[in-house]
Short mmCIF file of C-alpha atoms in Angstrom, two decimals:
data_model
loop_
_atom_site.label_atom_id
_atom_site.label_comp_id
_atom_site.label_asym_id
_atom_site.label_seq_id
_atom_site.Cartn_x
_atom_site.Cartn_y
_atom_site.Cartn_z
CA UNK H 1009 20.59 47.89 -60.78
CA UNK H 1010 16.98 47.61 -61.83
CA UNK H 1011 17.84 44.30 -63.56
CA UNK H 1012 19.22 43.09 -60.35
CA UNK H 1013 16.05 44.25 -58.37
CA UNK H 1014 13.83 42.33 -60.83
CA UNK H 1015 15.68 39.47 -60.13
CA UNK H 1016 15.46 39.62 -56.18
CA UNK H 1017 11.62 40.17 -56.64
CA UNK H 1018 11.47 37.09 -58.90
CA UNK H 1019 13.61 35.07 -56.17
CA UNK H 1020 10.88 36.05 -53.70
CA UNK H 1021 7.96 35.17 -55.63
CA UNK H 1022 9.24 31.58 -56.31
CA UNK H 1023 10.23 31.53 -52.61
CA UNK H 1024 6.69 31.89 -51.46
CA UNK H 1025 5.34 29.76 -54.01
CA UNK H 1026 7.18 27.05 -52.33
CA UNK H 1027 4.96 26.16 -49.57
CA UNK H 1028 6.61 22.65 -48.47
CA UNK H 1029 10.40 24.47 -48.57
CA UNK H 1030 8.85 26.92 -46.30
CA UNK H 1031 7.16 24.47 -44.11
CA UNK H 1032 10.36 22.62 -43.79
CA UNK H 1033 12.46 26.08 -42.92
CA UNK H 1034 10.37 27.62 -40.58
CA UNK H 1035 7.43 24.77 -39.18
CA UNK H 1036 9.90 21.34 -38.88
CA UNK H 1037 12.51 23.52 -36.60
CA UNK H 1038 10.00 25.02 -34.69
CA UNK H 1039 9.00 21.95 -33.78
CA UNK H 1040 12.19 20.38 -33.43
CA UNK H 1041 12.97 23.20 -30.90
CA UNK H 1042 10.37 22.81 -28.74
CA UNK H 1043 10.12 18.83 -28.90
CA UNK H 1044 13.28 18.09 -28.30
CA UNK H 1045 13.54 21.01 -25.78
CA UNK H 1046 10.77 19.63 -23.65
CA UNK H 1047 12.47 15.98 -24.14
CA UNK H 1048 15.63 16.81 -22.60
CA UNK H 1049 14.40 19.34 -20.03
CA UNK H 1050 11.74 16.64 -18.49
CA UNK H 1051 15.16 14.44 -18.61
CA UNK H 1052 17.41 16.69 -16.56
CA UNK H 1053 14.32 17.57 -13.71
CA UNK H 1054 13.79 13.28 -13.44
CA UNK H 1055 16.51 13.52 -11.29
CA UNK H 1056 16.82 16.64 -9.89
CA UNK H 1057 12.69 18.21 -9.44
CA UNK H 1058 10.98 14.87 -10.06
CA UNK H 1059 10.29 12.02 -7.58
CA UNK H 1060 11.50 8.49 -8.75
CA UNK H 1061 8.56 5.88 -8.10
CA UNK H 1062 10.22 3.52 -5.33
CA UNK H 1063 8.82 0.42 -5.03
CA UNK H 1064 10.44 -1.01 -1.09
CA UNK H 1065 9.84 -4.52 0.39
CA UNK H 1066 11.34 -4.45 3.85
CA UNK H 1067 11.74 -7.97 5.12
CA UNK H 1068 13.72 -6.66 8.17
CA UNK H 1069 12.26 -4.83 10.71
CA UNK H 1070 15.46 -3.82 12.79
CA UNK H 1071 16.41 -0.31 13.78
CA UNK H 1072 19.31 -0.10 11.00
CA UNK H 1073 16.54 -1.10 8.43
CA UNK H 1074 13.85 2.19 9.39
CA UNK H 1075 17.05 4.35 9.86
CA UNK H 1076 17.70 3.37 6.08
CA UNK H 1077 14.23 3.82 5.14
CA UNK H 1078 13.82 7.24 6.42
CA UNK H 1079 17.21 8.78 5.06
CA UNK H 1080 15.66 7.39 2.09
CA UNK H 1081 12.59 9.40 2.75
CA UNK H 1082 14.54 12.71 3.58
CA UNK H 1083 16.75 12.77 0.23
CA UNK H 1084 13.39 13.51 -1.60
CA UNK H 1085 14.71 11.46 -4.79
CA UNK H 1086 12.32 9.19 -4.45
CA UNK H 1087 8.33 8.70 -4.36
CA UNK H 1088 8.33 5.62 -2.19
CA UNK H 1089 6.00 2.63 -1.73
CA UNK H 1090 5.91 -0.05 0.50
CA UNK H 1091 4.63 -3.50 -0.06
CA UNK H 1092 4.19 -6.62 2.24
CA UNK H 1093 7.66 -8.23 2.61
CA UNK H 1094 6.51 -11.64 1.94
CA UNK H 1095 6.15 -11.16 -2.08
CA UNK H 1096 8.89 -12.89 -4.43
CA UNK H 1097 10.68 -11.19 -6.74
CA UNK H 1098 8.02 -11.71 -9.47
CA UNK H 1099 5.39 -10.18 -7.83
CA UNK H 1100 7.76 -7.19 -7.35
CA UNK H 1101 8.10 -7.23 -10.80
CA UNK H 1102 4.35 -6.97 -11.33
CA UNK H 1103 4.24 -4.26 -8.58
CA UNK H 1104 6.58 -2.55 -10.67
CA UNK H 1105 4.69 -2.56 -14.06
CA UNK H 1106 1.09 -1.30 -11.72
CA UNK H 1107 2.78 1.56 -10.93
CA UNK H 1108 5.03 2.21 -13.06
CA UNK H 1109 7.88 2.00 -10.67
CA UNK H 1110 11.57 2.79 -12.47
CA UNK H 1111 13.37 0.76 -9.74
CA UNK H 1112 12.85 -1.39 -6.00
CA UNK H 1113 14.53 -1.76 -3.04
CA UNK H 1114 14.36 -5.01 -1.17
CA UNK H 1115 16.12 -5.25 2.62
CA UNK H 1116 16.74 -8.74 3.25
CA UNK H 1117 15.94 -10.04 6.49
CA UNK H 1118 18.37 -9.97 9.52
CA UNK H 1119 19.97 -7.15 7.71
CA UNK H 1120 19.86 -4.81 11.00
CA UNK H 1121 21.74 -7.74 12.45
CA UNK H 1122 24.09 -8.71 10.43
CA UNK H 1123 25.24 -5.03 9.70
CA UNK H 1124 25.73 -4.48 13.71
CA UNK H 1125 27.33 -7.69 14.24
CA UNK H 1126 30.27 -6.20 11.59
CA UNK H 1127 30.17 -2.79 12.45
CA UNK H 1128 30.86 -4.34 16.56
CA UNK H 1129 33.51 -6.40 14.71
CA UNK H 1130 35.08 -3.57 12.83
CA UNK H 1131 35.14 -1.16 16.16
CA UNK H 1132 36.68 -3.80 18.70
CA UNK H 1133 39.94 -4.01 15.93
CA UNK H 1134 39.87 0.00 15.64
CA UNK H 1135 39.79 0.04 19.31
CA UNK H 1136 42.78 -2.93 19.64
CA UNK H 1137 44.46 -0.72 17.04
CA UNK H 1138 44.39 2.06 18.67
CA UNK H 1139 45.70 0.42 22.04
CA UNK H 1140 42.44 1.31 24.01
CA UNK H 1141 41.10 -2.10 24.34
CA UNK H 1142 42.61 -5.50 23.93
CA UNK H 1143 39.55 -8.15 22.86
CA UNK H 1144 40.18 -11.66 22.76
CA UNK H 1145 36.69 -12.11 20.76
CA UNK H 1146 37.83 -10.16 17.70
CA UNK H 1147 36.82 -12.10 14.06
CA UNK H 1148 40.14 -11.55 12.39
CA UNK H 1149 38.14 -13.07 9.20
CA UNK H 1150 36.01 -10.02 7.36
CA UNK H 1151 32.44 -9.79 7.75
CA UNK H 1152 30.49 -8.48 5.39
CA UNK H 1153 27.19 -7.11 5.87
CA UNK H 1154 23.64 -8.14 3.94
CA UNK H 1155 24.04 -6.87 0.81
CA UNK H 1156 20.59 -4.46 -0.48
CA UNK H 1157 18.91 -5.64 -3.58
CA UNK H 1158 18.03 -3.05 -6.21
CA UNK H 1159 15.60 -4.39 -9.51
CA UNK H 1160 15.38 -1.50 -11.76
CA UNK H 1161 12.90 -1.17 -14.97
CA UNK H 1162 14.39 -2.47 -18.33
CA UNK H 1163 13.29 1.02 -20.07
CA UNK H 1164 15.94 3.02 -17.75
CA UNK H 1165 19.27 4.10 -19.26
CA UNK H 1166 22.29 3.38 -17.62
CA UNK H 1167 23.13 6.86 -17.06
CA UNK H 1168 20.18 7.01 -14.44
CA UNK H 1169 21.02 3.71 -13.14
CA UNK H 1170 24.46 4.99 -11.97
CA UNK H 1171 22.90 8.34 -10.64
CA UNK H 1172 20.62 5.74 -8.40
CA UNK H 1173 22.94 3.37 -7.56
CA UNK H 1174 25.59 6.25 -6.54
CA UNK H 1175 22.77 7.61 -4.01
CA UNK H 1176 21.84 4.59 -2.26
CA UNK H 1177 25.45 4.18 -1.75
CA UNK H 1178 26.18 7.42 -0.50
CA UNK H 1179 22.90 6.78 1.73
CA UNK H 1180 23.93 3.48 3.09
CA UNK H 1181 27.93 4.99 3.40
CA UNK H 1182 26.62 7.65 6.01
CA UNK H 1183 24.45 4.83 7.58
CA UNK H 1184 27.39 2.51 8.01
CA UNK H 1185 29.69 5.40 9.62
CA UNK H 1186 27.17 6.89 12.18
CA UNK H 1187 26.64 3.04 13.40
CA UNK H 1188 30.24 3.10 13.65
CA UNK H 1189 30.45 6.33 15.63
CA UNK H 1190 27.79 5.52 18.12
CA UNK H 1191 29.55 2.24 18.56
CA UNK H 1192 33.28 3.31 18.81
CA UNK H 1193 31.75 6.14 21.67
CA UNK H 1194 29.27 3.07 23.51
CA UNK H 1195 32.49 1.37 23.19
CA UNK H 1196 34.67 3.85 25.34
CA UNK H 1197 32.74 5.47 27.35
CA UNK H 1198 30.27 3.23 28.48
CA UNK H 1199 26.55 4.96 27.69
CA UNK H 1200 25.11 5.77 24.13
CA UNK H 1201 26.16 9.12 22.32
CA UNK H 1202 24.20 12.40 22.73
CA UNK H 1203 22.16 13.27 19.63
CA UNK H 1204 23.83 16.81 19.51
CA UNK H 1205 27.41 15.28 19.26
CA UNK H 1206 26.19 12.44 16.64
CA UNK H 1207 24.59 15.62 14.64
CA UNK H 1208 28.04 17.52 15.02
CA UNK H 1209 29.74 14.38 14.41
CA UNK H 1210 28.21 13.52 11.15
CA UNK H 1211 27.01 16.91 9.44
CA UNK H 1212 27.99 17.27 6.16
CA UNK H 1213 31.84 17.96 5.15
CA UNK H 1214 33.36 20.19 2.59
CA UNK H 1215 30.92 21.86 0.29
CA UNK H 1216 31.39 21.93 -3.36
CA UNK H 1217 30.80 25.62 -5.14
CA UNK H 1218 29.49 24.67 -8.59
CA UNK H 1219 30.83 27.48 -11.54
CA UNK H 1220 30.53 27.22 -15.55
CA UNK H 1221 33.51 27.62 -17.48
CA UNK H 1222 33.61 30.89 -19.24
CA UNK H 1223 30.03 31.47 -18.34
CA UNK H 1224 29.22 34.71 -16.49
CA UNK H 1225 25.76 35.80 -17.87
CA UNK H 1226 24.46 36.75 -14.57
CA UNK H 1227 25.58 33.95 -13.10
CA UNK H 1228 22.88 31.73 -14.61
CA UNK H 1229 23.31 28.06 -15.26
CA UNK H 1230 22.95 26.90 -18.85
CA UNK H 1231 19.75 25.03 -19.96
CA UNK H 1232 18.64 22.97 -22.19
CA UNK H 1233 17.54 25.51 -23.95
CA UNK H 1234 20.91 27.27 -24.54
CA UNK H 1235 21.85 24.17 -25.85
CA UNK H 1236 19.13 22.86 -27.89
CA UNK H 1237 18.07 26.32 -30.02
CA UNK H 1238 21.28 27.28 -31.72
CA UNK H 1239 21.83 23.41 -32.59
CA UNK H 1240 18.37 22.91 -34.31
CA UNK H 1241 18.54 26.43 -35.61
CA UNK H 1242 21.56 25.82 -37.38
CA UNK H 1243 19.86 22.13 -38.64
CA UNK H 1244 17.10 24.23 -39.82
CA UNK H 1245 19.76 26.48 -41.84
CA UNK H 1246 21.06 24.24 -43.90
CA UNK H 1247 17.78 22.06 -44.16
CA UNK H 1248 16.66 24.64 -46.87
CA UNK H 1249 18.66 22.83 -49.24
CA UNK H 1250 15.52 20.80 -50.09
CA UNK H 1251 14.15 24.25 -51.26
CA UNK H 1252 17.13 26.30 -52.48
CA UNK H 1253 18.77 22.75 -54.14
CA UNK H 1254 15.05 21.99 -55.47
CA UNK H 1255 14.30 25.25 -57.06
CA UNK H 1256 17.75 25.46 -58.85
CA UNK H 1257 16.98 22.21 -60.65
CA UNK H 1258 13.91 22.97 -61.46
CA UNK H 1259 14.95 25.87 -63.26
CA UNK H 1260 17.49 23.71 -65.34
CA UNK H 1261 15.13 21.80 -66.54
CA UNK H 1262 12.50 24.17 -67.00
CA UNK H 1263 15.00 25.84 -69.68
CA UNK H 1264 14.73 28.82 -67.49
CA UNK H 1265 19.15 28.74 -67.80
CA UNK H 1266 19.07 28.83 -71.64
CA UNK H 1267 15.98 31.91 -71.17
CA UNK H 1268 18.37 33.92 -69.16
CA UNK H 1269 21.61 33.76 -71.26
CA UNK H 1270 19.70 35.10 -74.37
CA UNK H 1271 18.74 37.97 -72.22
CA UNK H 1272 20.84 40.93 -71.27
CA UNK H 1273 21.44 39.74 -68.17
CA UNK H 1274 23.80 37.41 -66.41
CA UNK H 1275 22.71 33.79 -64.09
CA UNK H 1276 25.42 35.23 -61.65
CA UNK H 1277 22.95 37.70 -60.88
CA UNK H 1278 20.16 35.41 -60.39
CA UNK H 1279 22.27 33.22 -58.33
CA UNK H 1280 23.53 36.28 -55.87
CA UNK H 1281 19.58 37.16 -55.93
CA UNK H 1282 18.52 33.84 -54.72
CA UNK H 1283 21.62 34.33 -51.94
CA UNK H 1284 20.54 37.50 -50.43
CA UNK H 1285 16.86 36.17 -50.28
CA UNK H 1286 17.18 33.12 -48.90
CA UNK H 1287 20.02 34.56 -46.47
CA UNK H 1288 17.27 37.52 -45.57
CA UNK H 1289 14.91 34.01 -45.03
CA UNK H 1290 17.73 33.16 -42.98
CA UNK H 1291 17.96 35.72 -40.40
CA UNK H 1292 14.45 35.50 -40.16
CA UNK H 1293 13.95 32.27 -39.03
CA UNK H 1294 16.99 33.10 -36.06
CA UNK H 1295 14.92 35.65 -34.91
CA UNK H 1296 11.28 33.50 -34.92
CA UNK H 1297 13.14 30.57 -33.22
CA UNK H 1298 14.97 32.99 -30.81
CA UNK H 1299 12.26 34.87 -30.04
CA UNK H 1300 10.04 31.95 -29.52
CA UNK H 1301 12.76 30.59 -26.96
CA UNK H 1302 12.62 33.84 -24.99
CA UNK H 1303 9.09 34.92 -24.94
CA UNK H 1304 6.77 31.61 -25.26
CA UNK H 1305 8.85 29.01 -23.79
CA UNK H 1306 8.47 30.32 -20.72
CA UNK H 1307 4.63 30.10 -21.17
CA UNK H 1308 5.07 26.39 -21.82
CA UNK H 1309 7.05 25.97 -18.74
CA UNK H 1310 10.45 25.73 -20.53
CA UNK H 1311 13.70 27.24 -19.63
CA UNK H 1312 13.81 30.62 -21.04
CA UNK H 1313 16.61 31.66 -23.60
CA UNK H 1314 18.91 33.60 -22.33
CA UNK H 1315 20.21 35.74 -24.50
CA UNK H 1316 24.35 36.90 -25.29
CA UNK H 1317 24.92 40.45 -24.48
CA UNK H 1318 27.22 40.36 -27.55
CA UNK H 1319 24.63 40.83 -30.40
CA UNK H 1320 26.16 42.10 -33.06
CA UNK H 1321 28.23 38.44 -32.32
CA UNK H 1322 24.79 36.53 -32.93
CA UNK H 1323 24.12 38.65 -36.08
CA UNK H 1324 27.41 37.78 -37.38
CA UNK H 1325 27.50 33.96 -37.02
CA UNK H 1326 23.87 33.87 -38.33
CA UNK H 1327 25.10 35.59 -41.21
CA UNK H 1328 28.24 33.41 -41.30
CA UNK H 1329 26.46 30.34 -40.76
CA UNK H 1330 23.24 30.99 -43.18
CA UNK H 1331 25.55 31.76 -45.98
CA UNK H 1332 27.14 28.30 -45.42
CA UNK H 1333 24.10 26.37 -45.44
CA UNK H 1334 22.95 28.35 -48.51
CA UNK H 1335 26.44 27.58 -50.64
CA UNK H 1336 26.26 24.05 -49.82
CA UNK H 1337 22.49 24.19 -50.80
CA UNK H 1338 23.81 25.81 -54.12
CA UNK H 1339 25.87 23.05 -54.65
CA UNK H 1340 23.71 20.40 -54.30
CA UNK H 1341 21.20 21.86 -56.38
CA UNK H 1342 24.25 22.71 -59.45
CA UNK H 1343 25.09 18.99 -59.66
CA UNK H 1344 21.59 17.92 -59.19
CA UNK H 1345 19.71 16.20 -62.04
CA UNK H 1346 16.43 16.13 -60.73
CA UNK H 1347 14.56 17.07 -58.10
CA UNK H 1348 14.75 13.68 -56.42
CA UNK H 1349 18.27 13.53 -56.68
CA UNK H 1350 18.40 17.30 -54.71
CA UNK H 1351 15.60 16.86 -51.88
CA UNK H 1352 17.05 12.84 -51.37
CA UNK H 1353 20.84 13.47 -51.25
CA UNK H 1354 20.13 17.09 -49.51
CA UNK H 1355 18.43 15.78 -46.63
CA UNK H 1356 20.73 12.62 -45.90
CA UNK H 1357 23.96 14.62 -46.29
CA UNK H 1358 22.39 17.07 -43.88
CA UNK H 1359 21.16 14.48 -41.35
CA UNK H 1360 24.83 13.17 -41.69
CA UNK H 1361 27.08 16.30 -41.08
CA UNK H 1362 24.60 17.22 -38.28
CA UNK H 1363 24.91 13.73 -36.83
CA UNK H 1364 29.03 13.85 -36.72
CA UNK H 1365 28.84 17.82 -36.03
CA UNK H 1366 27.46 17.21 -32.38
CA UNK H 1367 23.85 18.08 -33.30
CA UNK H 1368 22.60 14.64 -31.71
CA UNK H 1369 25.32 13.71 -30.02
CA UNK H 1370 27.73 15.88 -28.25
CA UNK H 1371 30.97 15.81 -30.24
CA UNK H 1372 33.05 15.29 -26.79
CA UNK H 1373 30.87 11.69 -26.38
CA UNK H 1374 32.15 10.60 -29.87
CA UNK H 1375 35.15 7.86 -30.54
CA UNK H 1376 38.28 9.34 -30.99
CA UNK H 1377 38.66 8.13 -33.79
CA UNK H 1378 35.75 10.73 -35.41
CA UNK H 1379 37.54 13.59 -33.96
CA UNK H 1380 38.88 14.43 -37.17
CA UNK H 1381 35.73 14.03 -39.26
CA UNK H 1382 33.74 15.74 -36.78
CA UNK H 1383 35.86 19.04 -37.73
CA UNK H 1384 35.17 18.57 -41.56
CA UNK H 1385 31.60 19.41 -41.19
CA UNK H 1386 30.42 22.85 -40.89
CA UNK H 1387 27.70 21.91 -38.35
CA UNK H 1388 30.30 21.08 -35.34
CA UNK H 1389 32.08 24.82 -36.43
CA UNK H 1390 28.27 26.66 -36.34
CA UNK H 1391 27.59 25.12 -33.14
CA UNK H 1392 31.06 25.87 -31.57
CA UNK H 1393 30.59 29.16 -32.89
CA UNK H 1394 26.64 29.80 -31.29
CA UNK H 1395 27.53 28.12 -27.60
CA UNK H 1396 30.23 30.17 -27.55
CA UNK H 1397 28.32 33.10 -27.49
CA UNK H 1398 25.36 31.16 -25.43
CA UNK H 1399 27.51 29.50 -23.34
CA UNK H 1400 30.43 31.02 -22.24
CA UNK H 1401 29.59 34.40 -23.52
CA UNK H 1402 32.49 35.50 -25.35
CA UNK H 1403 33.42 38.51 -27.83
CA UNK H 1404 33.74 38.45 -31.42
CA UNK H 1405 37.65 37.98 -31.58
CA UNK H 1406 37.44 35.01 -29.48
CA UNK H 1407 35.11 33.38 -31.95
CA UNK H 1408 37.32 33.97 -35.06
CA UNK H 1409 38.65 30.64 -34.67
CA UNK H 1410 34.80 28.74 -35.36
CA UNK H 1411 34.09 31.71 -37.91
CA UNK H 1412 37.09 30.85 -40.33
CA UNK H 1413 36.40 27.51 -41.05
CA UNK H 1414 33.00 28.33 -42.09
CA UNK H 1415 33.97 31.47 -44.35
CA UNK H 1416 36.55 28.68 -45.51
CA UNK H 1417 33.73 26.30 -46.49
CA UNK H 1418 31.49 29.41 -47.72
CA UNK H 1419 34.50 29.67 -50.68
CA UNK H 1420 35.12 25.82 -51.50
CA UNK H 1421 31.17 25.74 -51.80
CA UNK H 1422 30.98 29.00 -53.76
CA UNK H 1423 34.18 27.87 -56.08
CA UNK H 1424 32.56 24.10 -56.40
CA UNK H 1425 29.21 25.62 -57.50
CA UNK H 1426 30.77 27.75 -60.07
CA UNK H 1427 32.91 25.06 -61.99
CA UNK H 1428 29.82 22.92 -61.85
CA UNK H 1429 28.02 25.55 -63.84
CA UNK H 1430 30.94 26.44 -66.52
CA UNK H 1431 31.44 22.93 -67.09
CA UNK H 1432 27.67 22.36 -68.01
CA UNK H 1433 27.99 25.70 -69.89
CA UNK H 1434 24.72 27.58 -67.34
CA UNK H 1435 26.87 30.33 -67.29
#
């Protein structure tokens, strides 16, 4: 026992001599976490909190045109600014890049016009349809309306486009129907419709209850912080390769192997000392990168963590999912010839599994044709593993089904390591 205590004491000695393996375990994630955090969160409030610079050049001044303009005003999506309506499209352009504008509006002119000449159209046919009215000055042909021209900034992702797009349609879809209420009641009974029965008329339909799947932590909606901590946490995890791979070649080459087998000891025990330590270095970083998303993202005006109630679950997959990283570290630094060959192959094969294990991409946003390598790395099971516990907040025995394949992978790496070192006689 005292032999394997000397050996955990020399495990933590070379651990803290390693001050770039400890920058990259405990700084890089930390600043991962709170980078990428901020990132996405500013992304999801662009839409949602935060106005959307508007540039508008109304060249119609009809009724239909300000109705438009001030629904557009009351949806509170957009910061909106007006310009004279006799620029060109280039100097809209250059409006644009003043301001920084992510998208303009134009109204053409006569649009007021030409939308009530169709919407008159469309309600003398409803009318003849309905046998109220027979009009002999019906357009049989379709008219269509003006269409509105939107210009939106290069730098904006299609993804927002839509969102845009979908909102000035929904806009100009409730302007279109209340023209074609007020002119369906002009039509039949003679005199213009009373705001109260337009309001009652047109008030919103069915409303739509929003839930999470599986997720009943107080009812509160997942973040991007739920999200983004477990994933870089577990990229931090297995990022100590570069100082578990590094330090195991280092003592091959050092003759530190051929030191220990002419001493009454064994290299299994050095290799379960460097285990527990780094696994200990582990659990420590889940709690500094946990605790930093509960207590001081809030002071940064981030999304709070939010916290499982199941614990002991966290504990467990940190355990599960640290001893993963570190046999796959203990692989890489078995087969290793130099450090080079360790710190360069470590961190590419980590950027890869963590790139087709949903870490940068969600896994459900991949071709179909990955599904099947996605499940051979062990990042996609840690992370299915933590967001179940983040996200849908469930109990250890519905987890078993992430945990295997990682204990799974814990073996293969643990079995891999060991033939490595019997067949260069280490051990």
């Amino acid at each position: 026992m005292f032999k394997f205590w000397a050996s955990i004491l020399k495990e933590f000695r070379l651990l803290i001599r390693d001050r770039v393996g400890i920058s990259l375990m405990f700084i890089m994630p930390i600043a991962l976490v709170v980078v990428i955090t901020s990132i996405q969160n500013n992304t999801f409030e662009l839409l949602n909190d935060k106005k959307i610079t508007l540039i508008l050049c109304n060249k119609d001044n009809g009724k239909t045109a300000n109705e438009i303009i001030e629904s557009l005003q009351k949806t509170h999506m957009f910061k909106i600014i007006s310009i004279s309506n006799t620029v060109n499209e280039c100097n809209i352009n250059t409006e644009m890049k003043k301001v920084d504008a992510m998208v303009s509006l134009i109204i053409p002119e006569n649009y007021s016009t030409n939308l009530n000449n169709k919407i008159d159209n469309s309600t003398k046919k409803a009318l003849t349809e309905f046998g109220l009215k027979t009009d002999s000055t019906i357009n049989n042909t379709i008219i269509k309306g003006d269409s509105l021209e939107i210009i939106f900034n290069p730098v904006l992702q299609e993804s927002y486009r839509y969102s845009i797009r979908s909102a000035l349609q929904s806009l100009l879809l409730f302007t279109e129907n209340k023209l074609m209420v007020r002119s369906l009641f002009f039509s039949i009974n003679g005199k213009e419709i009373p705001a109260e029965f337009e309001s009652e008329m047109m008030q919103k339909g069915l409303s739509i209850k929003e839930k999470i799947s599986g997720y009943d932590n107080n009812n509160v909606i997942p973040n991007a912080t739920q999200h983004n901590i477990p994933a870089w946490t577990v990229f931090a995890m297995f990022f100590m390769v570069i100082s578990l791979g590094g330090n195991i070649v280092k003592e091959k080459l050092s003759g530190s192997f051929i030191r220990l087998k002419v001493l009454p000891t064994s290299y299994l025990a050095s290799l379960i000392s460097k285990q527990i330590i780094y696994l200990l270095v582990v659990l420590v970083l889940v709690m500094l990168i946990f605790s930093i998303g509960v207590w001081v993202f809030p002071l940064i005006n981030l999304p709070p963590l939010n916290m499982p109630s199941n614990i002991f679950g966290v504990f467990l997959v940190s355990t599960i999912c640290g001893m993963t990283a570190i046999s796959y570290a203990l692989c890489i630094g078995v087969f290793a010839e130099t450090q080079e060959q360790s710190s360069g192959f470590g961190a590419v094969s980590i950027v890869i599994l963590a790139a087709i294990g949903g870490v940068f991409v969600p896994s459900f946003a991949m071709p179909h044709s990955f599904q099947f390598i996605i499940k051979c790395s062990p990042f996609y099971w840690s992370l299915q593993s933590y967001y179940a516990l983040f996200l849908e907040s469930k109990k250890i025995n519905d987890i078993i089904i992430n945990i295997l394949p990682l204990l799974s992978s814990i073996v293969v790496f643990q079995i891999i390591a060991f033939i490595g070192l019997k067949r260069k006689n280490l051990i």
